[in-house]
Amino acid sequence: MNLIFLAIFSSILKRATMANSKSFLKLISQTPYSLVLFKTSGCGECKQLLAILDQITDKYAEKISMIIVDSEVSSDISQNYSVAEIPSIGVFGGGRFIQFYQGEWTEVKIVEFCDSLLSQKPDILNDIFDVYSFQNKQPANLIIFDPNQVDVGNTLLRQFAGRLQIGILKNESIKRYIGIS
């Protein structure tokens, strides 16, 4: 009885989606973020990573897609994103490549990474030291001078996921100091 329930339950759970050259761009654009596992058929470590992605697919449904690309079948996709190692996990946001995942290949670390993607918020800049520190952030940064535009900052963070840092300057005297009135 338990075995039947387990079989039915496991068939209900979502799995990572296999992509090919025709479906890839559509799949990476369906959710704000996508993790793409570049794998080959004989790769043992790939199977372990696929199991992890399958396990966390439901947790991030509608927010982060888990996608698989067989680099032997769809080598054009792997070449397009300069996949140098198998396995590799490409991180995409807003349908665009952001980076390759550089963390540990464990469920805990991949979940932490996914949670960090979803928790990006604009930085609040309260003093000149915050502004200076923020200007040195990578990859790029944008300071919004109107605190009423936090929604714009959140939209930009989602649209340019991982490629842009947003700072909201709330201190009026700092605005005057910088030369913004």
JSON list of C-alpha atoms in Angstrom, two decimals:
[
{"chain": "A", "resi": 1, "resn": "MET", "atom": "CA", "xyz": [0.00, 0.00, 0.00]},
{"chain": "A", "resi": 2, "resn": "ASN", "atom": "CA", "xyz": [2.75, 2.46, 0.96]},
{"chain": "A", "resi": 3, "resn": "LEU", "atom": "CA", "xyz": [4.68, 1.56, -2.18]},
{"chain": "A", "resi": 4, "resn": "ILE", "atom": "CA", "xyz": [1.66, 2.39, -4.38]},
{"chain": "A", "resi": 5, "resn": "PHE", "atom": "CA", "xyz": [1.15, 5.71, -2.58]},
{"chain": "A", "resi": 6, "resn": "LEU", "atom": "CA", "xyz": [4.84, 6.54, -3.01]},
{"chain": "A", "resi": 7, "resn": "ALA", "atom": "CA", "xyz": [4.70, 5.74, -6.74]},
{"chain": "A", "resi": 8, "resn": "ILE", "atom": "CA", "xyz": [1.61, 7.92, -7.24]},
{"chain": "A", "resi": 9, "resn": "PHE", "atom": "CA", "xyz": [3.05, 10.77, -5.14]},
{"chain": "A", "resi": 10, "resn": "SER", "atom": "CA", "xyz": [6.40, 10.76, -6.95]},
{"chain": "A", "resi": 11, "resn": "SER", "atom": "CA", "xyz": [4.66, 10.93, -10.33]},
{"chain": "A", "resi": 12, "resn": "ILE", "atom": "CA", "xyz": [2.79, 14.08, -9.19]},
{"chain": "A", "resi": 13, "resn": "LEU", "atom": "CA", "xyz": [5.98, 15.93, -8.24]},
{"chain": "A", "resi": 14, "resn": "LYS", "atom": "CA", "xyz": [7.44, 18.18, -10.90]},
{"chain": "A", "resi": 15, "resn": "ARG", "atom": "CA", "xyz": [10.76, 17.27, -12.39]},
{"chain": "A", "resi": 16, "resn": "ALA", "atom": "CA", "xyz": [13.44, 19.33, -14.06]},
{"chain": "A", "resi": 17, "resn": "THR", "atom": "CA", "xyz": [12.53, 19.98, -17.70]},
{"chain": "A", "resi": 18, "resn": "MET", "atom": "CA", "xyz": [14.63, 18.67, -20.58]},
{"chain": "A", "resi": 19, "resn": "ALA", "atom": "CA", "xyz": [15.40, 21.39, -23.11]},
{"chain": "A", "resi": 20, "resn": "ASN", "atom": "CA", "xyz": [16.58, 21.16, -26.69]},
{"chain": "A", "resi": 21, "resn": "SER", "atom": "CA", "xyz": [17.65, 23.74, -29.26]},
{"chain": "A", "resi": 22, "resn": "LYS", "atom": "CA", "xyz": [14.04, 24.58, -30.13]},
{"chain": "A", "resi": 23, "resn": "SER", "atom": "CA", "xyz": [12.63, 24.84, -26.60]},
{"chain": "A", "resi": 24, "resn": "PHE", "atom": "CA", "xyz": [15.56, 26.34, -24.68]},
{"chain": "A", "resi": 25, "resn": "LEU", "atom": "CA", "xyz": [14.89, 30.08, -25.07]},
{"chain": "A", "resi": 26, "resn": "LYS", "atom": "CA", "xyz": [11.21, 29.66, -24.27]},
{"chain": "A", "resi": 27, "resn": "LEU", "atom": "CA", "xyz": [11.95, 27.59, -21.17]},
{"chain": "A", "resi": 28, "resn": "ILE", "atom": "CA", "xyz": [14.49, 30.02, -19.68]},
{"chain": "A", "resi": 29, "resn": "SER", "atom": "CA", "xyz": [11.98, 32.87, -20.14]},
{"chain": "A", "resi": 30, "resn": "GLN", "atom": "CA", "xyz": [9.03, 31.26, -18.35]},
{"chain": "A", "resi": 31, "resn": "THR", "atom": "CA", "xyz": [10.12, 32.14, -14.81]},
{"chain": "A", "resi": 32, "resn": "PRO", "atom": "CA", "xyz": [12.18, 35.01, -13.37]},
{"chain": "A", "resi": 33, "resn": "TYR", "atom": "CA", "xyz": [15.19, 32.70, -12.95]},
{"chain": "A", "resi": 34, "resn": "SER", "atom": "CA", "xyz": [16.38, 29.37, -14.35]},
{"chain": "A", "resi": 35, "resn": "LEU", "atom": "CA", "xyz": [19.07, 26.94, -13.30]},
{"chain": "A", "resi": 36, "resn": "VAL", "atom": "CA", "xyz": [20.28, 24.99, -16.32]},
{"chain": "A", "resi": 37, "resn": "LEU", "atom": "CA", "xyz": [22.17, 21.76, -15.77]},
{"chain": "A", "resi": 38, "resn": "PHE", "atom": "CA", "xyz": [24.51, 21.06, -18.68]},
{"chain": "A", "resi": 39, "resn": "LYS", "atom": "CA", "xyz": [25.10, 17.31, -18.63]},
{"chain": "A", "resi": 40, "resn": "THR", "atom": "CA", "xyz": [26.10, 14.29, -20.68]},
{"chain": "A", "resi": 41, "resn": "SER", "atom": "CA", "xyz": [24.64, 10.78, -20.60]},
{"chain": "A", "resi": 42, "resn": "GLY", "atom": "CA", "xyz": [27.66, 9.08, -19.03]},
{"chain": "A", "resi": 43, "resn": "CYS", "atom": "CA", "xyz": [28.30, 11.63, -16.29]},
{"chain": "A", "resi": 44, "resn": "GLY", "atom": "CA", "xyz": [27.75, 10.21, -12.78]},
{"chain": "A", "resi": 45, "resn": "GLU", "atom": "CA", "xyz": [28.00, 13.59, -11.05]},
{"chain": "A", "resi": 46, "resn": "CYS", "atom": "CA", "xyz": [25.36, 14.89, -13.49]},
{"chain": "A", "resi": 47, "resn": "LYS", "atom": "CA", "xyz": [22.92, 12.23, -12.26]},
{"chain": "A", "resi": 48, "resn": "GLN", "atom": "CA", "xyz": [23.47, 13.34, -8.66]},
{"chain": "A", "resi": 49, "resn": "LEU", "atom": "CA", "xyz": [22.87, 16.98, -9.60]},
{"chain": "A", "resi": 50, "resn": "LEU", "atom": "CA", "xyz": [19.78, 16.06, -11.60]},
{"chain": "A", "resi": 51, "resn": "ALA", "atom": "CA", "xyz": [18.38, 14.28, -8.53]},
{"chain": "A", "resi": 52, "resn": "ILE", "atom": "CA", "xyz": [18.95, 17.46, -6.47]},
{"chain": "A", "resi": 53, "resn": "LEU", "atom": "CA", "xyz": [17.27, 19.68, -9.08]},
{"chain": "A", "resi": 54, "resn": "ASP", "atom": "CA", "xyz": [14.34, 17.25, -9.28]},
{"chain": "A", "resi": 55, "resn": "GLN", "atom": "CA", "xyz": [13.97, 17.40, -5.47]},
{"chain": "A", "resi": 56, "resn": "ILE", "atom": "CA", "xyz": [13.84, 21.20, -5.31]},
{"chain": "A", "resi": 57, "resn": "THR", "atom": "CA", "xyz": [11.78, 21.85, -8.46]},
{"chain": "A", "resi": 58, "resn": "ASP", "atom": "CA", "xyz": [8.46, 22.02, -6.57]},
{"chain": "A", "resi": 59, "resn": "LYS", "atom": "CA", "xyz": [9.85, 24.37, -3.93]},
{"chain": "A", "resi": 60, "resn": "TYR", "atom": "CA", "xyz": [10.69, 27.01, -6.54]},
{"chain": "A", "resi": 61, "resn": "ALA", "atom": "CA", "xyz": [7.83, 26.45, -9.02]},
{"chain": "A", "resi": 62, "resn": "GLU", "atom": "CA", "xyz": [6.86, 29.69, -10.80]},
{"chain": "A", "resi": 63, "resn": "LYS", "atom": "CA", "xyz": [10.05, 31.40, -9.53]},
{"chain": "A", "resi": 64, "resn": "ILE", "atom": "CA", "xyz": [13.03, 29.32, -10.66]},
{"chain": "A", "resi": 65, "resn": "SER", "atom": "CA", "xyz": [12.86, 26.75, -13.47]},
{"chain": "A", "resi": 66, "resn": "MET", "atom": "CA", "xyz": [15.09, 23.71, -13.29]},
{"chain": "A", "resi": 67, "resn": "ILE", "atom": "CA", "xyz": [16.16, 22.85, -16.84]},
{"chain": "A", "resi": 68, "resn": "ILE", "atom": "CA", "xyz": [18.41, 20.15, -18.26]},
{"chain": "A", "resi": 69, "resn": "VAL", "atom": "CA", "xyz": [20.47, 20.39, -21.44]},
{"chain": "A", "resi": 70, "resn": "ASP", "atom": "CA", "xyz": [22.12, 17.25, -22.76]},
{"chain": "A", "resi": 71, "resn": "SER", "atom": "CA", "xyz": [25.32, 18.72, -24.15]},
{"chain": "A", "resi": 72, "resn": "GLU", "atom": "CA", "xyz": [25.81, 15.76, -26.48]},
{"chain": "A", "resi": 73, "resn": "VAL", "atom": "CA", "xyz": [22.39, 16.25, -28.09]},
{"chain": "A", "resi": 74, "resn": "SER", "atom": "CA", "xyz": [22.16, 20.06, -27.95]},
{"chain": "A", "resi": 75, "resn": "SER", "atom": "CA", "xyz": [25.81, 21.01, -28.29]},
{"chain": "A", "resi": 76, "resn": "ASP", "atom": "CA", "xyz": [24.85, 24.33, -29.89]},
{"chain": "A", "resi": 77, "resn": "ILE", "atom": "CA", "xyz": [23.38, 25.54, -26.58]},
{"chain": "A", "resi": 78, "resn": "SER", "atom": "CA", "xyz": [26.50, 24.49, -24.66]},
{"chain": "A", "resi": 79, "resn": "GLN", "atom": "CA", "xyz": [28.74, 26.21, -27.21]},
{"chain": "A", "resi": 80, "resn": "ASN", "atom": "CA", "xyz": [26.60, 29.37, -27.17]},
{"chain": "A", "resi": 81, "resn": "TYR", "atom": "CA", "xyz": [27.15, 29.77, -23.41]},
{"chain": "A", "resi": 82, "resn": "SER", "atom": "CA", "xyz": [30.79, 28.57, -23.44]},
{"chain": "A", "resi": 83, "resn": "VAL", "atom": "CA", "xyz": [30.20, 25.57, -21.20]},
{"chain": "A", "resi": 84, "resn": "ALA", "atom": "CA", "xyz": [33.73, 24.43, -20.38]},
{"chain": "A", "resi": 85, "resn": "GLU", "atom": "CA", "xyz": [33.02, 21.65, -17.87]},
{"chain": "A", "resi": 86, "resn": "ILE", "atom": "CA", "xyz": [30.42, 18.94, -17.43]},
{"chain": "A", "resi": 87, "resn": "PRO", "atom": "CA", "xyz": [28.52, 19.15, -15.22]},
{"chain": "A", "resi": 88, "resn": "SER", "atom": "CA", "xyz": [27.87, 22.89, -15.11]},
{"chain": "A", "resi": 89, "resn": "ILE", "atom": "CA", "xyz": [24.89, 24.83, -13.86]},
{"chain": "A", "resi": 90, "resn": "GLY", "atom": "CA", "xyz": [24.12, 28.00, -15.76]},
{"chain": "A", "resi": 91, "resn": "VAL", "atom": "CA", "xyz": [22.12, 30.68, -13.98]},
{"chain": "A", "resi": 92, "resn": "PHE", "atom": "CA", "xyz": [19.69, 32.66, -16.13]},
{"chain": "A", "resi": 93, "resn": "GLY", "atom": "CA", "xyz": [17.53, 35.63, -15.18]},
{"chain": "A", "resi": 94, "resn": "GLY", "atom": "CA", "xyz": [14.90, 37.28, -17.31]},
{"chain": "A", "resi": 95, "resn": "GLY", "atom": "CA", "xyz": [15.80, 34.91, -20.15]},
{"chain": "A", "resi": 96, "resn": "ARG", "atom": "CA", "xyz": [19.45, 36.02, -20.13]},
{"chain": "A", "resi": 97, "resn": "PHE", "atom": "CA", "xyz": [22.61, 34.29, -18.98]},
{"chain": "A", "resi": 98, "resn": "ILE", "atom": "CA", "xyz": [23.95, 35.64, -15.68]},
{"chain": "A", "resi": 99, "resn": "GLN", "atom": "CA", "xyz": [26.74, 33.34, -14.60]},
{"chain": "A", "resi": 100, "resn": "PHE", "atom": "CA", "xyz": [27.72, 29.76, -13.86]},
{"chain": "A", "resi": 101, "resn": "TYR", "atom": "CA", "xyz": [26.91, 28.50, -10.37]},
{"chain": "A", "resi": 102, "resn": "GLN", "atom": "CA", "xyz": [30.19, 28.35, -8.43]},
{"chain": "A", "resi": 103, "resn": "GLY", "atom": "CA", "xyz": [29.03, 26.84, -5.13]},
{"chain": "A", "resi": 104, "resn": "GLU", "atom": "CA", "xyz": [29.18, 23.36, -3.71]},
{"chain": "A", "resi": 105, "resn": "TRP", "atom": "CA", "xyz": [27.21, 20.63, -5.49]},
{"chain": "A", "resi": 106, "resn": "THR", "atom": "CA", "xyz": [24.97, 19.86, -2.51]},
{"chain": "A", "resi": 107, "resn": "GLU", "atom": "CA", "xyz": [21.24, 20.31, -2.07]},
{"chain": "A", "resi": 108, "resn": "VAL", "atom": "CA", "xyz": [21.74, 22.63, 0.90]},
{"chain": "A", "resi": 109, "resn": "LYS", "atom": "CA", "xyz": [24.11, 24.96, -1.00]},
{"chain": "A", "resi": 110, "resn": "ILE", "atom": "CA", "xyz": [22.00, 25.01, -4.17]},
{"chain": "A", "resi": 111, "resn": "VAL", "atom": "CA", "xyz": [18.87, 25.80, -2.11]},
{"chain": "A", "resi": 112, "resn": "GLU", "atom": "CA", "xyz": [20.78, 28.61, -0.32]},
{"chain": "A", "resi": 113, "resn": "PHE", "atom": "CA", "xyz": [21.83, 29.98, -3.71]},
{"chain": "A", "resi": 114, "resn": "CYS", "atom": "CA", "xyz": [18.24, 29.85, -5.03]},
{"chain": "A", "resi": 115, "resn": "ASP", "atom": "CA", "xyz": [16.96, 31.59, -1.90]},
{"chain": "A", "resi": 116, "resn": "SER", "atom": "CA", "xyz": [19.57, 34.33, -2.32]},
{"chain": "A", "resi": 117, "resn": "LEU", "atom": "CA", "xyz": [18.47, 34.89, -5.93]},
{"chain": "A", "resi": 118, "resn": "LEU", "atom": "CA", "xyz": [14.90, 35.38, -4.78]},
{"chain": "A", "resi": 119, "resn": "SER", "atom": "CA", "xyz": [15.76, 37.65, -1.86]},
{"chain": "A", "resi": 120, "resn": "GLN", "atom": "CA", "xyz": [17.60, 40.37, -3.79]},
{"chain": "A", "resi": 121, "resn": "LYS", "atom": "CA", "xyz": [16.46, 43.78, -2.60]},
{"chain": "A", "resi": 122, "resn": "PRO", "atom": "CA", "xyz": [17.73, 47.28, -3.28]},
{"chain": "A", "resi": 123, "resn": "ASP", "atom": "CA", "xyz": [20.36, 48.57, -0.83]},
{"chain": "A", "resi": 124, "resn": "ILE", "atom": "CA", "xyz": [19.29, 51.52, 1.32]},
{"chain": "A", "resi": 125, "resn": "LEU", "atom": "CA", "xyz": [21.97, 54.23, 1.28]},
{"chain": "A", "resi": 126, "resn": "ASN", "atom": "CA", "xyz": [21.79, 56.42, 4.39]},
{"chain": "A", "resi": 127, "resn": "ASP", "atom": "CA", "xyz": [25.15, 58.18, 4.45]},
{"chain": "A", "resi": 128, "resn": "ILE", "atom": "CA", "xyz": [28.14, 59.05, 2.29]},
{"chain": "A", "resi": 129, "resn": "PHE", "atom": "CA", "xyz": [29.96, 55.89, 3.41]},
{"chain": "A", "resi": 130, "resn": "ASP", "atom": "CA", "xyz": [27.06, 53.74, 2.15]},
{"chain": "A", "resi": 131, "resn": "VAL", "atom": "CA", "xyz": [27.21, 55.57, -1.19]},
{"chain": "A", "resi": 132, "resn": "TYR", "atom": "CA", "xyz": [30.98, 55.12, -1.47]},
{"chain": "A", "resi": 133, "resn": "SER", "atom": "CA", "xyz": [30.81, 51.43, -0.55]},
{"chain": "A", "resi": 134, "resn": "PHE", "atom": "CA", "xyz": [27.90, 50.87, -2.94]},
{"chain": "A", "resi": 135, "resn": "GLN", "atom": "CA", "xyz": [29.77, 52.46, -5.85]},
{"chain": "A", "resi": 136, "resn": "ASN", "atom": "CA", "xyz": [32.44, 49.78, -5.54]},
{"chain": "A", "resi": 137, "resn": "LYS", "atom": "CA", "xyz": [29.99, 46.86, -5.84]},
{"chain": "A", "resi": 138, "resn": "GLN", "atom": "CA", "xyz": [30.10, 44.54, -8.79]},
{"chain": "A", "resi": 139, "resn": "PRO", "atom": "CA", "xyz": [28.87, 43.78, -11.42]},
{"chain": "A", "resi": 140, "resn": "ALA", "atom": "CA", "xyz": [27.21, 47.17, -11.95]},
{"chain": "A", "resi": 141, "resn": "ASN", "atom": "CA", "xyz": [25.22, 49.57, -9.83]},
{"chain": "A", "resi": 142, "resn": "LEU", "atom": "CA", "xyz": [22.47, 52.13, -10.16]},
{"chain": "A", "resi": 143, "resn": "ILE", "atom": "CA", "xyz": [21.48, 54.65, -7.51]},
{"chain": "A", "resi": 144, "resn": "ILE", "atom": "CA", "xyz": [17.85, 55.74, -7.39]},
{"chain": "A", "resi": 145, "resn": "PHE", "atom": "CA", "xyz": [17.51, 59.13, -5.78]},
{"chain": "A", "resi": 146, "resn": "ASP", "atom": "CA", "xyz": [13.76, 59.03, -5.09]},
{"chain": "A", "resi": 147, "resn": "PRO", "atom": "CA", "xyz": [12.83, 56.74, -2.16]},
{"chain": "A", "resi": 148, "resn": "ASN", "atom": "CA", "xyz": [9.32, 56.49, -3.62]},
{"chain": "A", "resi": 149, "resn": "GLN", "atom": "CA", "xyz": [10.76, 54.49, -6.52]},
{"chain": "A", "resi": 150, "resn": "VAL", "atom": "CA", "xyz": [11.59, 51.31, -4.58]},
{"chain": "A", "resi": 151, "resn": "ASP", "atom": "CA", "xyz": [9.17, 49.38, -6.84]},
{"chain": "A", "resi": 152, "resn": "VAL", "atom": "CA", "xyz": [11.20, 50.51, -9.86]},
{"chain": "A", "resi": 153, "resn": "GLY", "atom": "CA", "xyz": [14.33, 49.20, -8.15]},
{"chain": "A", "resi": 154, "resn": "ASN", "atom": "CA", "xyz": [12.69, 45.84, -7.46]},
{"chain": "A", "resi": 155, "resn": "THR", "atom": "CA", "xyz": [11.53, 45.57, -11.08]},
{"chain": "A", "resi": 156, "resn": "LEU", "atom": "CA", "xyz": [15.02, 46.36, -12.36]},
{"chain": "A", "resi": 157, "resn": "LEU", "atom": "CA", "xyz": [16.55, 43.77, -10.02]},
{"chain": "A", "resi": 158, "resn": "ARG", "atom": "CA", "xyz": [14.26, 41.09, -11.45]},
{"chain": "A", "resi": 159, "resn": "GLN", "atom": "CA", "xyz": [14.81, 42.23, -15.03]},
{"chain": "A", "resi": 160, "resn": "PHE", "atom": "CA", "xyz": [18.61, 42.38, -14.74]},
{"chain": "A", "resi": 161, "resn": "ALA", "atom": "CA", "xyz": [18.96, 39.57, -12.24]},
{"chain": "A", "resi": 162, "resn": "GLY", "atom": "CA", "xyz": [22.50, 39.15, -11.01]},
{"chain": "A", "resi": 163, "resn": "ARG", "atom": "CA", "xyz": [23.86, 41.81, -13.35]},
{"chain": "A", "resi": 164, "resn": "LEU", "atom": "CA", "xyz": [22.81, 44.94, -11.49]},
{"chain": "A", "resi": 165, "resn": "GLN", "atom": "CA", "xyz": [22.87, 46.26, -7.94]},
{"chain": "A", "resi": 166, "resn": "ILE", "atom": "CA", "xyz": [20.30, 48.90, -6.97]},
{"chain": "A", "resi": 167, "resn": "GLY", "atom": "CA", "xyz": [20.78, 51.48, -4.24]},
{"chain": "A", "resi": 168, "resn": "ILE", "atom": "CA", "xyz": [18.05, 53.78, -2.92]},
{"chain": "A", "resi": 169, "resn": "LEU", "atom": "CA", "xyz": [19.38, 57.08, -1.54]},
{"chain": "A", "resi": 170, "resn": "LYS", "atom": "CA", "xyz": [17.07, 58.17, 1.28]},
{"chain": "A", "resi": 171, "resn": "ASN", "atom": "CA", "xyz": [19.13, 60.88, 2.93]},
{"chain": "A", "resi": 172, "resn": "GLU", "atom": "CA", "xyz": [18.26, 64.35, 1.57]},
{"chain": "A", "resi": 173, "resn": "SER", "atom": "CA", "xyz": [21.48, 65.96, 2.85]},
{"chain": "A", "resi": 174, "resn": "ILE", "atom": "CA", "xyz": [23.57, 63.36, 0.99]},
{"chain": "A", "resi": 175, "resn": "LYS", "atom": "CA", "xyz": [21.65, 64.16, -2.20]},
{"chain": "A", "resi": 176, "resn": "ARG", "atom": "CA", "xyz": [22.58, 67.84, -1.80]},
{"chain": "A", "resi": 177, "resn": "TYR", "atom": "CA", "xyz": [26.20, 66.90, -0.99]},
{"chain": "A", "resi": 178, "resn": "ILE", "atom": "CA", "xyz": [26.42, 64.84, -4.18]},
{"chain": "A", "resi": 179, "resn": "GLY", "atom": "CA", "xyz": [24.79, 67.64, -6.13]},
{"chain": "A", "resi": 180, "resn": "ILE", "atom": "CA", "xyz": [21.30, 66.20, -6.61]},
{"chain": "A", "resi": 181, "resn": "SER", "atom": "CA", "xyz": [18.41, 68.39, -5.49]}
]
